[in-house]
Short mmCIF file of C-alpha atoms in Angstrom, two decimals:
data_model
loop_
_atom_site.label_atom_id
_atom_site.label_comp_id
_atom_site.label_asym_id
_atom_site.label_seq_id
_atom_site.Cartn_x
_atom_site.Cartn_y
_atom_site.Cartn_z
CA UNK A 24 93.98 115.51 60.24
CA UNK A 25 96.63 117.14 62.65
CA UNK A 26 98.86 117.77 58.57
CA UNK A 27 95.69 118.78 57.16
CA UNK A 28 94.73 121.64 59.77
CA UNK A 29 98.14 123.77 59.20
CA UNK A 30 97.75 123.44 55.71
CA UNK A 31 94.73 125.47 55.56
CA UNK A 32 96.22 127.63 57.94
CA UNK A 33 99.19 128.33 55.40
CA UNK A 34 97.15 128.46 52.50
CA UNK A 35 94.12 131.26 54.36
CA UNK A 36 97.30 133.12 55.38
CA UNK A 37 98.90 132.59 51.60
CA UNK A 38 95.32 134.09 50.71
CA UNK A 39 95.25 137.04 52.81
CA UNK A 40 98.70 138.50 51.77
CA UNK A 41 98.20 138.24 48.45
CA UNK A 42 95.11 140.25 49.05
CA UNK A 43 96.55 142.80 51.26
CA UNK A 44 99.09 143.37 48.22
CA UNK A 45 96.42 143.68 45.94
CA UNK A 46 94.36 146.46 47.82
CA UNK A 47 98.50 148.10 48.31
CA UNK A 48 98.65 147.97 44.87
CA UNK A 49 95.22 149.00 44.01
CA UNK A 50 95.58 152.21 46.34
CA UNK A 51 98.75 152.93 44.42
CA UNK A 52 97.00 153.13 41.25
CA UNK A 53 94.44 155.26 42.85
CA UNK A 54 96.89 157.87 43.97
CA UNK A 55 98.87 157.88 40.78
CA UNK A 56 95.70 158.81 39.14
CA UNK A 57 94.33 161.21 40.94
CA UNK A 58 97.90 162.90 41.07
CA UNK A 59 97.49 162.98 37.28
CA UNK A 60 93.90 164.14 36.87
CA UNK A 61 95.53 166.83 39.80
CA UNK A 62 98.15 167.53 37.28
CA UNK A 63 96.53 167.81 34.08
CA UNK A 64 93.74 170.50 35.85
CA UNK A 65 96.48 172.06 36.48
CA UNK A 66 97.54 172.08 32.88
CA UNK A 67 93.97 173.38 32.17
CA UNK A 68 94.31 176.22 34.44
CA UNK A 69 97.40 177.31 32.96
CA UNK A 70 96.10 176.90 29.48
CA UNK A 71 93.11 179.17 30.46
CA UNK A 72 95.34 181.60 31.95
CA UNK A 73 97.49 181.70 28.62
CA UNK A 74 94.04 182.57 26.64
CA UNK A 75 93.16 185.27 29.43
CA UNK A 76 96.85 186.99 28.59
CA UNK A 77 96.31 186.66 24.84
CA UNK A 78 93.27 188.18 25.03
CA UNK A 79 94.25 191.78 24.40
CA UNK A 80 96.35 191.15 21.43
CA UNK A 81 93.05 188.75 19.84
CA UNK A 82 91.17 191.98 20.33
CA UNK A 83 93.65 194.61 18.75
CA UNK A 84 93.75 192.12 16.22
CA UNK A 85 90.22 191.60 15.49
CA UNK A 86 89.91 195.83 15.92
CA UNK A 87 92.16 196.10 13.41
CA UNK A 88 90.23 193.93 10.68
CA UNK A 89 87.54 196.04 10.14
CA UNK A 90 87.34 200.00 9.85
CA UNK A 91 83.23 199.58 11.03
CA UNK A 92 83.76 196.93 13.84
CA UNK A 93 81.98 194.23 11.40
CA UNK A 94 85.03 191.92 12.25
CA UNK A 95 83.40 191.09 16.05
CA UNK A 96 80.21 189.42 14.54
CA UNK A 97 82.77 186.87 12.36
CA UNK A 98 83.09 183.30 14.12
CA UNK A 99 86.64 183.63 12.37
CA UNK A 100 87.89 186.41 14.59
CA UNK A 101 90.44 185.92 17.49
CA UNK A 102 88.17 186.95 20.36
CA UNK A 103 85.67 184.60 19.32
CA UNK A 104 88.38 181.66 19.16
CA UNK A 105 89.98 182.66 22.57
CA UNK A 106 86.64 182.55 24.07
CA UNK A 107 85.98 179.15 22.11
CA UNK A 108 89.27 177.65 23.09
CA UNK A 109 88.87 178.36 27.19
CA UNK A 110 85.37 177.28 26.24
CA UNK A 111 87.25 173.94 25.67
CA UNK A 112 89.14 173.92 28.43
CA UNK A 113 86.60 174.97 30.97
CA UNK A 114 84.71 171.64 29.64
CA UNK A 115 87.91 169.63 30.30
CA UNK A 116 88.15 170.54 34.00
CA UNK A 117 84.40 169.95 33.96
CA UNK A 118 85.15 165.98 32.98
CA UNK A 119 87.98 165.90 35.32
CA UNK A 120 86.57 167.56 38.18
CA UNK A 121 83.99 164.62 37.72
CA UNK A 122 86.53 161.66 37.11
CA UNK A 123 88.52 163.37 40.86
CA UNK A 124 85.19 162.67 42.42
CA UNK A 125 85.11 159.26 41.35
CA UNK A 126 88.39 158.53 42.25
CA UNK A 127 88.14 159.76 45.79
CA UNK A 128 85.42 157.01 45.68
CA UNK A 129 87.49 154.64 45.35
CA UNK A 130 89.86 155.66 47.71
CA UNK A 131 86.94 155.48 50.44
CA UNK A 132 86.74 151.63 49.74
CA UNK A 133 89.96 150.83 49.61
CA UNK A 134 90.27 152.59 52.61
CA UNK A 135 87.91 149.80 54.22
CA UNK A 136 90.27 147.53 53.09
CA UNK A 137 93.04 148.27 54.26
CA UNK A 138 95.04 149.68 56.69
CA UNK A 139 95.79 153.00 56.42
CA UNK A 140 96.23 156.20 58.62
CA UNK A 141 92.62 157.18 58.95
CA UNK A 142 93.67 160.94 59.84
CA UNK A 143 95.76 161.83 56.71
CA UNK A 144 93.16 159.74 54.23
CA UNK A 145 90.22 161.92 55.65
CA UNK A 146 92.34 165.37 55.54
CA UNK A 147 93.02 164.19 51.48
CA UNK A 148 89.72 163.58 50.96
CA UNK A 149 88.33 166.38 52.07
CA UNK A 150 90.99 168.55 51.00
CA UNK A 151 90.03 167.52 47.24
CA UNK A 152 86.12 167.25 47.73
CA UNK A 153 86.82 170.79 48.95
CA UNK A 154 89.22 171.34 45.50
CA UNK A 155 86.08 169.58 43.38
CA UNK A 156 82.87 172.26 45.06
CA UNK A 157 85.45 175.18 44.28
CA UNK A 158 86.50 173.58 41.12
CA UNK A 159 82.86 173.37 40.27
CA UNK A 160 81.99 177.04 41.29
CA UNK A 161 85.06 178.34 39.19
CA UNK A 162 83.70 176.45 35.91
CA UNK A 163 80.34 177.34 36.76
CA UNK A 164 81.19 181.11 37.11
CA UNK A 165 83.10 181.21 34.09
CA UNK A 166 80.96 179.09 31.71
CA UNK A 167 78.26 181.53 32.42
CA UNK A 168 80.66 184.61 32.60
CA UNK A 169 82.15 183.56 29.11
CA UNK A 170 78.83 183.85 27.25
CA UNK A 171 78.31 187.29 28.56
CA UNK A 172 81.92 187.71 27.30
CA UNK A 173 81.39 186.35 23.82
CA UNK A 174 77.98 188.36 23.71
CA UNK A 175 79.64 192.00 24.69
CA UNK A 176 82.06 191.67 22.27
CA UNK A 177 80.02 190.59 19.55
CA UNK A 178 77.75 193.91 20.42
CA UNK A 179 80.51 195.98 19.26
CA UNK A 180 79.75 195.65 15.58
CA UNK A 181 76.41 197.02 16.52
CA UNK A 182 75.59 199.67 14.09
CA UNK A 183 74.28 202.04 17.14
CA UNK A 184 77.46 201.47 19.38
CA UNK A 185 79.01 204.71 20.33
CA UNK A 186 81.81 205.83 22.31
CA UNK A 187 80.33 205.00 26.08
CA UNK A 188 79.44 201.49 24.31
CA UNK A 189 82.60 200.83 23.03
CA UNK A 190 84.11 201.10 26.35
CA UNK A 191 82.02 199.66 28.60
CA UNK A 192 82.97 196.76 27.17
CA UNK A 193 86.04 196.74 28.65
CA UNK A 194 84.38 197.83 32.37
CA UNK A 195 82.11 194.60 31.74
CA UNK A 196 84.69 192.46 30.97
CA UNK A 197 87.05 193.70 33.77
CA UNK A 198 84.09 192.93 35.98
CA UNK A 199 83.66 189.51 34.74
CA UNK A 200 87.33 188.85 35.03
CA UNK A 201 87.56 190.05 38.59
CA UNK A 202 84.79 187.48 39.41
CA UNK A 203 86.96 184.36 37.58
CA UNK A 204 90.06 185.50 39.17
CA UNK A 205 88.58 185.55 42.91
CA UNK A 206 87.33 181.45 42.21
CA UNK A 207 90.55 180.75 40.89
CA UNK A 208 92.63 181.79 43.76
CA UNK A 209 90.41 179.21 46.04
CA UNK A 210 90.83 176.80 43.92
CA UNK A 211 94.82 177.06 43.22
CA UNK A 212 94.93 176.88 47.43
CA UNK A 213 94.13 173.72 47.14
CA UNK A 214 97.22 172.33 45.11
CA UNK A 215 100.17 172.19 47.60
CA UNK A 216 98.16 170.66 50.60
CA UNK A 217 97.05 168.05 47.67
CA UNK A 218 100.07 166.91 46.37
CA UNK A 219 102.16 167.22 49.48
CA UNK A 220 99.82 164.46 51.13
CA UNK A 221 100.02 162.37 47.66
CA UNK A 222 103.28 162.07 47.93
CA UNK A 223 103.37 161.02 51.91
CA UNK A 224 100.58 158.50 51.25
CA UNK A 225 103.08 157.08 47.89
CA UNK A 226 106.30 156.91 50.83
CA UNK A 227 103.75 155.06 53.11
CA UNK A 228 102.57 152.36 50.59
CA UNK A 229 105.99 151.81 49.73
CA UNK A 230 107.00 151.50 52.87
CA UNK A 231 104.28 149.20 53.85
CA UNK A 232 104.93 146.98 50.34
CA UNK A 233 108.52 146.42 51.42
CA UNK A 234 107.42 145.01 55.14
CA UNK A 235 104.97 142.59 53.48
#
């Protein structure tokens, strides 16, 4: 009995390493992720941005195709596919914004897991459940703002558009840009806190898989 009491001892303690590792290995996965969904909105946002600067060349384009403005009622045109393709991309963040959420999820239980510094896990949370309700207001915005887009400059092969018409589309444009730009710059606030504290918590599980 006295052999038999030690070897259970061994073997719990055998047990409960191995699972400490696993939940150190689990939050590693976690973090790698959500530095990669972090990344790849990032990627998004940049691809947007490259549509928004293309913009004014798709529209001298699609002005030049047509002598009566018929051009801006073709799917074909380029301002139609700009506005289609950050469409795209707007729906992208959408999905990821989403996937973040469920990440940070799973950061909360491994968090009950395991030991980790409660102050800097709560900061990251909240830092990117702050990124995902701006994230979601910038999409938002702009989902709605780009139909009102698509729909100004399709009015510009109206028959009765005149001079004031023709260039208040620009005005309501600007205006729809200024709103886009003003959510973007509380999202992109968000990125260095993010993936400064990534990396800290990827030094700390390293750390704490070595002394293991």
């Amino acid at each position: 009995m006295r052999k038999l009491i030690p070897l259970i001892t061994m073997s719990l303690l055998a047990l409960l390493l191995v699972a400490c590792d696993n939940s150190l290995n689990r939050a590693d996965r976690t973090i790698t992720l959500v530095q990669d969904h972090v990344n790849e909105i990032i990627n998004e946002l940049n691809e947007i941005q490259l549509q928004e600067e293309n913009l004014q060349a798709d529209f001298e384009e699609t002005l030049n195709q047509s002598e009566d403005l018929s051009a801006f009622k073709n799917t074909e045109n380029k301002v139609y596919q700009n506005v289609q393709t950050r469409q795209s991309h707007l729906e992208r963040l959408q999905e990821l914004t989403g996937e973040l959420g469920n990440l940070t999820k799973e950061f909360e239980t491994i968090q009950r897991r395991e030991t980790l510094p409660n102050d800097q896990v709560n900061q990251l949370l909240e830092r990117i459940n702050q990124l995902n309700t701006d994230m979601s207001t910038y999409v938002s915005d702009y989902l709605a703002n780009l139909q009102i887009e698509q729909t100004t400059y399709q009015s510009i092969a109206n028959a009765e558009t005149d001079y004031n018409d023709f260039f208040g589309v620009f005005d309501n444009v600007n205006t729809l840009a200024s709103t886009n730009q003003m959510n973007l710059e509380k999202v992109l606030a968000h990125f260095e806190s993010i993936n400064t504290q990534l990396i800290n918590f990827k030094v700390f599980i390293a750390n704490a898989q070595e002394n293991r």
